[in-house]
Coordinates of C-alpha atoms in Angstrom, one line a residue:
X1 CA 0.2 0.0 0.0
X2 CA 1.5 3.4 -1.1
X3 CA 1.4 6.6 0.8
X4 CA -2.1 8.0 0.8
X5 CA -3.8 4.8 -0.6
X6 CA -7.0 3.7 0.7
X7 CA -8.2 0.2 1.7
X8 CA -9.7 -1.3 -1.3
X9 CA -13.5 -1.5 -1.5
X10 CA -15.5 -3.7 -4.0
X11 CA -19.0 -3.8 -4.6
X12 CA -20.3 -7.0 -5.7
X13 CA -23.7 -8.7 -6.7
X14 CA -23.5 -10.2 -2.8
X15 CA -22.5 -7.2 -1.0
X16 CA -19.9 -4.9 -0.5
X17 CA -16.5 -5.7 1.0
X18 CA -13.5 -3.7 2.5
X19 CA -9.8 -5.6 1.5
X20 CA -6.5 -4.6 2.4
X21 CA -3.4 -3.4 0.2
X22 CA -0.8 -5.8 0.7
X23 CA 2.7 -5.4 -0.8
X24 CA 0.8 -3.9 -3.9
X25 CA -2.1 -6.4 -3.6
X26 CA -5.6 -6.0 -3.0
X27 CA -6.4 -8.7 -0.8
X28 CA -10.1 -9.8 0.4
X29 CA -10.4 -12.7 3.1
X30 CA -13.0 -14.5 4.4
X31 CA -15.9 -13.5 2.3
X32 CA -18.7 -16.1 2.9
X33 CA -20.4 -17.4 -0.3
X34 CA -23.2 -19.7 1.6
X35 CA -24.9 -19.7 4.9
X36 CA -23.1 -21.2 7.9
X37 CA -23.6 -25.1 7.5
X38 CA -24.9 -25.6 11.2
X39 CA -28.0 -26.0 13.3
X40 CA -30.9 -26.9 10.7
X41 CA -28.5 -26.4 7.8
X42 CA -25.9 -29.5 9.1
X43 CA -25.3 -32.3 6.5
X44 CA -27.6 -30.2 4.0
X45 CA -26.6 -28.7 0.9
X46 CA -25.2 -25.1 1.0
X47 CA -27.9 -22.4 1.4
X48 CA -27.4 -19.0 -0.7
X49 CA -26.4 -16.0 1.6
X50 CA -28.8 -13.1 1.0
X51 CA -26.6 -10.1 -0.1
X52 CA -25.6 -8.2 2.8
X53 CA -26.3 -4.7 4.1
X54 CA -23.4 -1.9 4.5
X55 CA -19.7 -2.6 4.0
X56 CA -18.5 -5.8 5.5
X57 CA -14.7 -6.0 6.7
X58 CA -12.6 -8.7 4.9
X59 CA -9.3 -8.2 6.5
X60 CA -8.9 -11.7 8.1
X61 CA -9.2 -15.4 7.1
X62 CA -12.8 -16.4 7.9
X63 CA -13.6 -19.8 10.0
X64 CA -12.2 -23.0 8.8
X65 CA -14.4 -26.1 8.5
X66 CA -14.6 -28.6 11.2
X67 CA -11.5 -31.1 11.0
X68 CA -9.4 -33.2 13.5
X69 CA -5.7 -32.0 13.6
X70 CA -3.1 -34.1 11.6
X71 CA -1.1 -36.6 13.7
X72 CA 2.0 -35.8 15.1
X73 CA 4.1 -37.5 12.6
X74 CA 2.1 -35.4 9.8
X75 CA 2.0 -32.4 11.7
X76 CA 5.9 -32.3 11.7
X77 CA 5.5 -31.7 7.6
X78 CA 2.1 -30.1 6.8
X79 CA 0.5 -27.1 8.5
X80 CA -3.4 -26.9 8.8
X81 CA -4.4 -23.6 11.0
X82 CA -7.7 -23.8 12.3
X83 CA -10.0 -20.4 12.6
X84 CA -13.2 -21.1 15.0
X85 CA -16.3 -19.9 14.0
X86 CA -19.6 -21.3 12.0
X87 CA -19.4 -19.3 9.0
X88 CA -16.7 -21.4 7.4
X89 CA -17.9 -21.2 3.7
X90 CA -15.8 -18.7 2.5
X91 CA -13.4 -17.6 0.0
X92 CA -10.3 -15.2 -0.2
X93 CA -9.4 -13.0 -3.2
X94 CA -5.8 -11.9 -4.3
X95 CA -6.1 -9.2 -7.1
X96 CA -3.9 -6.6 -8.6
X97 CA -6.8 -4.5 -10.0
X98 CA -9.9 -4.5 -8.2
X99 CA -11.9 -3.1 -11.1
X100 CA -14.5 -4.2 -13.1
X101 CA -12.7 -3.4 -16.2
X102 CA -9.4 -5.1 -15.8
X103 CA -10.8 -8.7 -17.1
X104 CA -7.7 -10.5 -15.5
X105 CA -7.6 -14.3 -15.7
X106 CA -8.7 -15.9 -12.6
X107 CA -7.3 -19.0 -10.8
X108 CA -9.6 -20.6 -8.3
X109 CA -7.7 -22.9 -5.8
X110 CA -9.2 -26.1 -4.0
X111 CA -7.0 -27.4 -1.4
X112 CA -6.1 -30.9 -0.7
X113 CA -6.2 -33.2 2.5
X114 CA -7.9 -36.1 1.7
X115 CA -11.2 -34.5 2.2
X116 CA -10.9 -34.6 5.8
X117 CA -8.1 -31.8 6.5
X118 CA -6.5 -28.4 5.0
X119 CA -8.0 -25.1 4.5
X120 CA -7.6 -21.6 2.5
X121 CA -5.5 -20.6 5.4
X122 CA -2.6 -22.5 5.0
X123 CA 0.1 -20.0 4.1
X124 CA 1.5 -22.1 1.5
X125 CA -1.4 -21.2 -0.3
X126 CA -1.0 -17.2 -0.2
X127 CA -2.1 -15.9 -3.6
X128 CA -0.1 -12.8 -3.5
X129 CA 2.5 -14.1 -6.2
X130 CA -0.7 -14.9 -8.6
X131 CA -2.0 -11.3 -8.1
X132 CA 1.6 -9.9 -8.4
X133 CA 1.8 -11.5 -11.8
X134 CA -1.4 -10.6 -13.2
X135 CA -3.9 -13.3 -12.2
X136 CA -6.5 -13.0 -9.8
X137 CA -6.6 -15.6 -7.2
X138 CA -9.0 -17.2 -5.2
X139 CA -8.9 -19.8 -2.7
X140 CA -12.2 -21.4 -1.2
X141 CA -13.1 -23.6 1.8
X142 CA -15.4 -26.4 1.8
X143 CA -16.8 -29.0 4.6
X144 CA -14.8 -32.0 5.2
X145 CA -14.8 -35.5 6.4
X146 CA -18.4 -36.5 7.9
X147 CA -19.4 -32.9 7.6
X148 CA -19.0 -32.9 3.8
X149 CA -19.0 -36.3 2.8
X150 CA -20.6 -38.6 4.8
X151 CA -23.2 -40.7 3.2
X152 CA -26.5 -40.7 5.0
X153 CA -30.2 -42.1 3.9
X154 CA -31.6 -38.9 5.0
X155 CA -29.8 -36.1 3.3
X156 CA -28.3 -35.4 -0.4
X157 CA -24.5 -37.1 -0.8
X158 CA -21.8 -34.7 -1.4
X159 CA -22.6 -31.8 0.4
X160 CA -18.8 -30.6 0.3
X161 CA -18.8 -31.0 -3.8
X162 CA -22.0 -28.8 -3.4
X163 CA -20.1 -26.3 -1.4
X164 CA -17.7 -26.0 -4.2
X165 CA -20.3 -25.7 -6.9
X166 CA -21.8 -22.9 -4.7
X167 CA -18.3 -21.2 -4.7
X168 CA -17.5 -21.6 -8.1
X169 CA -20.9 -20.3 -9.0
X170 CA -20.4 -17.1 -6.7
X171 CA -16.9 -16.6 -8.5
X172 CA -18.6 -16.8 -11.8
X173 CA -21.2 -13.9 -10.9
X174 CA -19.0 -12.0 -8.9
X175 CA -15.0 -12.1 -9.7
X176 CA -15.4 -9.4 -12.5
X177 CA -16.1 -6.8 -9.5
X178 CA -12.9 -7.9 -8.2
X179 CA -10.8 -7.5 -11.8
X180 CA -11.4 -11.0 -13.2
X181 CA -12.6 -12.3 -16.0
X182 CA -15.8 -14.8 -15.6
X183 CA -15.0 -16.3 -19.3
X184 CA -11.4 -17.2 -18.1
X185 CA -11.6 -19.1 -14.7
X186 CA -8.9 -21.8 -14.2
X187 CA -9.6 -24.4 -11.4
X188 CA -6.5 -25.7 -10.0
X189 CA -6.2 -28.1 -7.0
X190 CA -3.6 -30.6 -5.2
X191 CA -4.5 -34.3 -4.2
X192 CA -8.1 -34.0 -2.6
X193 CA -8.4 -31.0 -4.5
X194 CA -7.7 -32.2 -7.8
X195 CA -10.0 -35.3 -7.5
X196 CA -12.8 -32.6 -6.7
X197 CA -11.5 -30.6 -9.7
X198 CA -12.5 -33.8 -12.1
X199 CA -16.0 -34.1 -10.4
X200 CA -16.7 -30.1 -10.7
X201 CA -15.7 -30.1 -14.3
X202 CA -17.9 -33.1 -15.3
X203 CA -20.9 -31.9 -13.1
X204 CA -23.9 -30.8 -15.0
X205 CA -24.0 -27.7 -12.7
X206 CA -21.2 -26.0 -13.6
X207 CA -20.9 -26.9 -17.4
X208 CA -19.9 -23.6 -19.0
X209 CA -18.4 -21.8 -15.7
X210 CA -14.5 -23.1 -16.4
X211 CA -12.3 -22.5 -19.2
X212 CA -9.1 -24.5 -17.9
X213 CA -8.3 -27.0 -15.0
X214 CA -5.1 -28.2 -13.5
X215 CA -5.1 -31.5 -11.6
X216 CA -2.0 -31.8 -9.3
X217 CA -1.5 -35.6 -7.9
X218 CA -5.1 -36.2 -8.2
X219 CA -7.2 -38.2 -10.7
X220 CA -11.0 -38.0 -11.5
X221 CA -12.8 -40.6 -9.5
X222 CA -15.7 -41.5 -7.6
X223 CA -15.7 -43.2 -4.2
X224 CA -17.5 -46.9 -3.9
X225 CA -20.6 -45.8 -2.0
X226 CA -20.1 -49.0 0.4
X227 CA -16.8 -47.9 1.4
X228 CA -17.9 -44.4 2.6
X229 CA -21.1 -45.9 4.0
X230 CA -18.9 -48.4 6.0
X231 CA -16.9 -45.4 7.4
X232 CA -20.4 -43.6 8.6
X233 CA -21.4 -46.9 10.1
X234 CA -18.2 -47.4 12.0
X235 CA -18.2 -44.0 13.7
X236 CA -22.0 -44.5 14.3
X237 CA -21.2 -47.8 16.2
X238 CA -18.7 -46.1 18.4
X239 CA -21.1 -43.4 19.2
X240 CA -23.6 -45.8 19.6
X241 CA -26.2 -43.8 17.4
X242 CA -28.3 -44.6 14.1
X243 CA -26.2 -43.9 11.1
X244 CA -28.5 -40.9 9.7
X245 CA -27.8 -37.3 9.3
X246 CA -30.3 -36.3 12.0
X247 CA -28.6 -38.5 14.9
X248 CA -25.1 -37.2 13.5
X249 CA -26.2 -33.5 13.4
X250 CA -26.9 -33.9 17.4
X251 CA -23.5 -34.9 18.3
X252 CA -20.9 -32.5 19.7
X253 CA -18.6 -31.4 17.0
X254 CA -15.4 -32.3 19.0
X255 CA -16.6 -35.7 20.0
X256 CA -17.6 -36.1 16.1
X257 CA -14.1 -35.3 15.0
X258 CA -12.3 -37.4 17.6
X259 CA -14.4 -40.3 16.3
X260 CA -13.7 -39.5 12.5
X261 CA -9.8 -39.4 13.5
X262 CA -10.2 -42.9 15.3
X263 CA -12.0 -44.7 12.6
X264 CA -9.9 -43.1 9.8
X265 CA -6.3 -44.1 10.9
X266 CA -6.4 -46.8 8.1
X267 CA -7.3 -44.5 5.5
X268 CA -3.7 -44.3 3.6
X269 CA -4.1 -44.4 0.1
X270 CA -1.4 -47.2 0.1
X271 CA -3.6 -49.1 2.7
X272 CA -6.9 -48.1 1.0
X273 CA -9.1 -48.5 4.4
X274 CA -12.4 -47.0 4.6
X275 CA -12.3 -43.4 3.7
X276 CA -14.6 -40.3 2.8
X277 CA -14.5 -39.6 -0.9
X278 CA -16.9 -38.3 -3.6
X279 CA -19.9 -40.7 -4.7
X280 CA -21.9 -41.1 -7.5
X281 CA -25.5 -39.4 -6.5
X282 CA -27.6 -39.0 -9.6
X283 CA -27.2 -35.3 -9.6
X284 CA -24.1 -33.5 -9.2
X285 CA -22.6 -36.5 -9.9
X286 CA -24.6 -38.8 -12.1
X287 CA -21.7 -41.1 -13.3
X288 CA -18.1 -42.0 -12.3
X289 CA -16.0 -38.4 -13.4
X290 CA -13.4 -40.0 -15.3
X291 CA -15.8 -41.9 -17.4
X292 CA -17.6 -38.7 -17.9
X293 CA -14.9 -37.0 -18.9
X294 CA -13.2 -39.7 -21.2
X295 CA -16.9 -41.0 -22.6
X296 CA -19.3 -39.0 -21.7
X297 CA -18.7 -35.8 -23.5
X298 CA -18.6 -33.5 -20.2
X299 CA -16.3 -30.2 -19.9
X300 CA -16.4 -29.8 -23.7
X301 CA -13.9 -27.0 -24.6
X302 CA -12.0 -27.3 -21.0
X303 CA -8.1 -27.3 -21.7
X304 CA -6.3 -29.3 -18.9
X305 CA -3.2 -29.5 -17.3
X306 CA -2.1 -32.5 -15.3
X307 CA 0.6 -34.0 -13.4
X308 CA 2.5 -35.8 -10.2
X309 CA 5.5 -35.6 -8.0
X310 CA 7.9 -38.3 -8.8
X311 CA 8.0 -39.9 -5.3
X312 CA 4.1 -39.2 -4.5
X313 CA 4.3 -42.2 -2.0
X314 CA 7.0 -40.9 0.2
X315 CA 4.7 -38.3 2.0
X316 CA 2.1 -41.4 2.5
X317 CA 5.0 -43.6 4.4
X318 CA 7.8 -41.6 5.5
X319 CA 5.7 -40.1 8.4
X320 CA 5.4 -42.3 11.5
X321 CA 8.2 -45.0 10.1
X322 CA 5.8 -46.8 7.8
X323 CA 8.8 -46.5 4.9
X324 CA 10.8 -48.9 7.2
X325 CA 8.1 -50.9 8.3
X326 CA 7.2 -51.8 4.4
X327 CA 10.6 -52.0 3.7
X328 CA 10.7 -55.0 6.3
X329 CA 7.4 -56.6 5.4
X330 CA 9.0 -57.9 1.9
X331 CA 6.7 -60.4 0.4
X332 CA 3.7 -59.5 2.5
X333 CA 4.1 -55.5 1.3
X334 CA 3.9 -57.0 -2.0
X335 CA 0.9 -59.1 -1.4
X336 CA -0.8 -56.0 -0.2
X337 CA 0.1 -54.1 -3.1
X338 CA -1.2 -56.5 -5.6
X339 CA -4.6 -56.8 -3.6
X340 CA -4.6 -52.8 -3.7
X341 CA -3.9 -52.6 -7.5
X342 CA -5.8 -55.5 -8.7
X343 CA -3.1 -57.2 -10.3
X344 CA -0.8 -60.4 -10.1
X345 CA 2.8 -61.4 -8.8
X346 CA 3.8 -61.0 -12.5
X347 CA 3.7 -57.1 -12.4
X348 CA 5.6 -56.1 -9.2
X349 CA 8.2 -58.9 -10.6
X350 CA 8.6 -56.8 -13.6
X351 CA 9.1 -53.6 -11.5
X352 CA 11.6 -55.4 -9.6
X353 CA 13.3 -56.6 -12.9
X354 CA 13.6 -53.4 -14.3
X355 CA 14.5 -51.5 -11.0
X356 CA 16.9 -54.1 -9.3
X357 CA 18.2 -51.1 -7.0
X358 CA 15.0 -50.4 -5.7
X359 CA 13.7 -51.5 -2.1
X360 CA 10.6 -53.1 -1.6
X361 CA 8.8 -49.9 -0.1
X362 CA 10.0 -47.9 -3.4
X363 CA 8.6 -50.4 -5.7
X364 CA 5.3 -51.1 -3.6
X365 CA 4.7 -47.2 -3.5
X366 CA 5.5 -46.6 -7.1
X367 CA 3.3 -49.6 -7.9
X368 CA 0.4 -47.8 -6.2
X369 CA 1.2 -44.6 -7.3
X370 CA 0.9 -45.9 -10.9
X371 CA -2.2 -47.8 -10.2
X372 CA -4.4 -44.9 -8.3
X373 CA -2.8 -41.7 -10.1
X374 CA -0.6 -41.7 -13.1
X375 CA -2.5 -44.3 -15.2
X376 CA -6.0 -42.6 -14.7
X377 CA -4.4 -39.1 -15.8
X378 CA -2.6 -40.5 -18.7
X379 CA -6.0 -42.4 -19.9
X380 CA -7.7 -38.9 -19.3
X381 CA -5.1 -37.3 -21.6
X382 CA -5.2 -39.9 -24.1
X383 CA -9.1 -39.6 -24.3
X384 CA -9.5 -36.0 -24.4
X385 CA -9.5 -34.0 -27.7
X386 CA -9.0 -30.7 -26.1
X387 CA -5.4 -29.4 -25.4
X388 CA -4.0 -31.3 -22.5
X389 CA -0.5 -30.9 -20.6
X390 CA 1.5 -33.3 -18.7
X391 CA 4.2 -32.6 -16.1
X392 CA 6.4 -34.5 -13.5
X393 CA 7.8 -32.8 -10.7
X394 CA 11.2 -34.4 -9.8
X395 CA 13.0 -32.3 -7.4
X396 CA 13.8 -34.1 -4.0
X397 CA 13.3 -32.3 -0.8
X398 CA 16.4 -31.5 1.0
X399 CA 15.1 -33.3 4.1
X400 CA 15.7 -37.0 4.4
X401 CA 13.8 -39.8 3.1
X402 CA 11.1 -37.4 1.4
X403 CA 12.3 -37.3 -2.2
X404 CA 10.1 -35.6 -4.6
X405 CA 6.8 -36.5 -2.4
X406 CA 3.2 -35.7 -2.3
X407 CA 2.4 -31.8 -2.0
X408 CA 6.2 -30.6 -2.2
X409 CA 5.6 -28.9 -5.4
X410 CA 3.0 -26.6 -3.8
X411 CA 5.4 -24.2 -2.1
X412 CA 7.0 -23.6 -5.9
X413 CA 3.5 -23.4 -7.5
X414 CA 2.7 -20.6 -5.3
X415 CA 6.1 -19.0 -5.0
X416 CA 5.9 -19.2 -1.5
X417 CA 9.1 -21.0 -0.8
X418 CA 10.1 -18.4 1.7
X419 CA 7.3 -19.4 4.0
X420 CA 8.1 -21.4 7.1
X421 CA 5.4 -24.0 6.4
X422 CA 6.8 -24.5 2.9
X423 CA 10.2 -25.3 4.5
X424 CA 8.2 -27.8 6.5
X425 CA 8.3 -30.3 3.3
X426 CA 11.3 -28.5 1.3
X427 CA 13.8 -28.0 4.1
X428 CA 16.4 -25.3 3.5
X429 CA 17.7 -23.8 0.3
X430 CA 15.1 -24.8 -2.1
X431 CA 15.7 -23.3 -5.5
X432 CA 14.0 -20.1 -6.5
X433 CA 14.5 -20.7 -9.9
X434 CA 12.4 -23.9 -10.2
X435 CA 9.7 -21.7 -8.4
X436 CA 10.1 -19.0 -11.0
X437 CA 9.6 -21.9 -13.7
X438 CA 6.8 -23.4 -12.2
X439 CA 4.8 -20.5 -11.1
X440 CA 5.4 -19.1 -14.4
X441 CA 4.0 -21.9 -16.3
X442 CA 0.8 -21.8 -14.1
X443 CA 0.2 -18.2 -15.1
X444 CA 0.7 -18.9 -18.5
X445 CA -1.8 -21.7 -18.5
X446 CA -4.5 -19.5 -16.5
X447 CA -4.0 -16.7 -18.9
X448 CA -3.8 -18.3 -22.6
X449 CA -4.1 -21.9 -22.1
X450 CA -0.1 -22.5 -22.9
X451 CA 2.1 -23.4 -19.7
X452 CA 5.1 -23.3 -22.4
X453 CA 5.6 -27.1 -23.6
X454 CA 4.5 -29.5 -26.1
X455 CA 0.6 -30.5 -25.6
X456 CA -0.2 -34.2 -25.0
X457 CA -0.2 -36.3 -28.3
X458 CA 1.1 -40.0 -29.4
X459 CA 4.6 -38.7 -28.6
X460 CA 3.4 -38.4 -24.7
X461 CA 5.5 -35.2 -23.9
X462 CA 5.8 -34.7 -20.2
X463 CA 7.7 -31.4 -18.7
X464 CA 9.8 -32.4 -16.2
X465 CA 10.3 -29.8 -13.1
X466 CA 13.5 -29.9 -11.1
X467 CA 14.9 -33.2 -12.3
X468 CA 18.6 -33.2 -11.3
X469 CA 19.4 -35.9 -14.1
X470 CA 22.5 -34.8 -16.3
X471 CA 20.6 -35.9 -19.8
X472 CA 17.5 -33.9 -18.9
X473 CA 17.9 -31.4 -21.7
X474 CA 16.3 -28.3 -21.0
X475 CA 14.3 -29.6 -18.2
X476 CA 11.9 -31.3 -20.8
X477 CA 11.6 -35.1 -20.6
X478 CA 9.4 -37.6 -22.7
X479 CA 7.9 -40.1 -20.8
X480 CA 5.0 -42.6 -21.3
X481 CA 2.8 -43.5 -18.6
X482 CA 0.4 -46.4 -18.9
X483 CA -2.9 -47.9 -20.1
X484 CA -6.2 -47.7 -18.0
X485 CA -6.6 -50.5 -15.5
X486 CA -8.6 -52.9 -17.5
X487 CA -5.8 -53.3 -20.0
X488 CA -3.2 -54.4 -17.3
X489 CA -3.6 -58.0 -18.3
X490 CA -2.1 -57.1 -21.9
X491 CA 1.3 -56.1 -20.3
X492 CA 1.4 -58.5 -17.5
X493 CA 2.8 -61.2 -19.3
X494 CA 5.6 -59.3 -20.8
X495 CA 6.1 -58.3 -17.2
X496 CA 6.5 -61.8 -16.2
X497 CA 9.0 -62.3 -19.1
X498 CA 11.0 -59.2 -17.7
X499 CA 11.0 -60.9 -14.3
X500 CA 12.5 -64.1 -15.5
X501 CA 15.6 -62.4 -17.5
X502 CA 18.0 -59.7 -16.4
X503 CA 16.5 -56.9 -18.6
X504 CA 18.2 -53.7 -18.7
X505 CA 16.4 -50.5 -19.2
X506 CA 18.5 -49.8 -22.4
X507 CA 17.6 -52.8 -24.0
X508 CA 14.7 -52.5 -26.6
X509 CA 12.8 -55.6 -26.4
X510 CA 8.6 -55.8 -26.2
X511 CA 8.7 -56.2 -22.5
X512 CA 10.5 -53.5 -21.9
X513 CA 8.6 -51.2 -24.5
X514 CA 5.4 -52.3 -22.8
X515 CA 6.4 -51.9 -19.2
X516 CA 7.9 -48.5 -20.4
X517 CA 4.0 -47.5 -21.6
X518 CA 2.7 -48.2 -17.9
X519 CA 5.2 -45.9 -16.2
X520 CA 7.7 -48.9 -14.8
X521 CA 10.4 -47.7 -16.9
X522 CA 10.8 -44.0 -17.3
X523 CA 12.6 -42.5 -20.5
X524 CA 14.1 -39.3 -20.2

């Protein structure tokens, strides 16, 4: 804020708000987009908020949705601030020019956290750098855990996803007043946020609201209703109440969160226990989002950017010593991975043959990551006629054992590497030039749809960020990731052949070529 500059005031269709100038950027925090989801509205779809009278102060982050804290093991790496209050359906806006005539591109951020944790108040997600570079950045809060994704017989499913739809509708109708262009809205999100985006761009209610989308480390998917229902029933059993929304609404919030945390201890992506997730509901999610996007004609005209980190699994296994435990389990761990990925023993044998230097935990982790994340995203990129761009984040953390783990790229995308919360994952001395490259790619994609590398085609170009390999020319690698799950049988025999022979990565055999296609072997 320069000398004599007054606080920014914006008159939106929903009411007038007063923000603050911070380092030359207008910031508005804690703006409600729906009514508080408690009392008679608990576990129900969001209710629109009538326009308010007067000027609403928007200086501070609004309340965060109810959520259990991270365990001590995960809190060592991830920050998750709590802001008390009921008005938790709110959003934040960073804009370089809060004027209706600016018509700037818009990025809308959906945080991750397994649909049970996280919020827009995490310092890593500060939108200042995007606004500094000419993009209006919006971040939203939405209901989490059983409040947002519990499956009950007496209320519509997916209230958390419905919150996101309400927020996106609010942005589309109001963002012009803050300097944004409602015709250039890009959704971007990581992990559960990316999974949410897959459902959002496929939802009938959002068609025409989104121009582009970025899916970071999360594929479009729907959870099994029985799995989510099982989570609710286990909570109900512990609480000694019926598994209904009416009964859950009468339970104290803190007791509900404690029970959710206890029941959800086995919800790791690797273990695959009961967990909350988006379910097919015949309304907002009429069919599996991946099918809708690849076969059903959803999100016509929406351009995509998608990617993963090279060692996603390490954030799932390193905290609490699970990496060492999986390593010690050996054959038992392989058996669990085969069950999780619905494959036979020839598949991990193929991974082992092509990566003889890798330990059990690395093979299990990469196998599960391929199955859950890389293969579905590859299938999505292959199936779309609209431009798609694929990336891999490969810079390894300066902290022990984390490698290029899940969520590590966020401080680089937001250019918030100086924040202590970013250093919890990256350690000290993260390269600013990598943040410059990644952040600029996201800005370019939001601005005109071209992040700066080749779009996905039959050659499968993948932009690798932060690869320290000496043969990664100009940071660009060409990596092929594999077919959809139902085609695994087509390469399983070759994987078995590879397991029975001393296959070297540089050898060009049918087995190597097919395993390369499914991400077992990366070609740079």
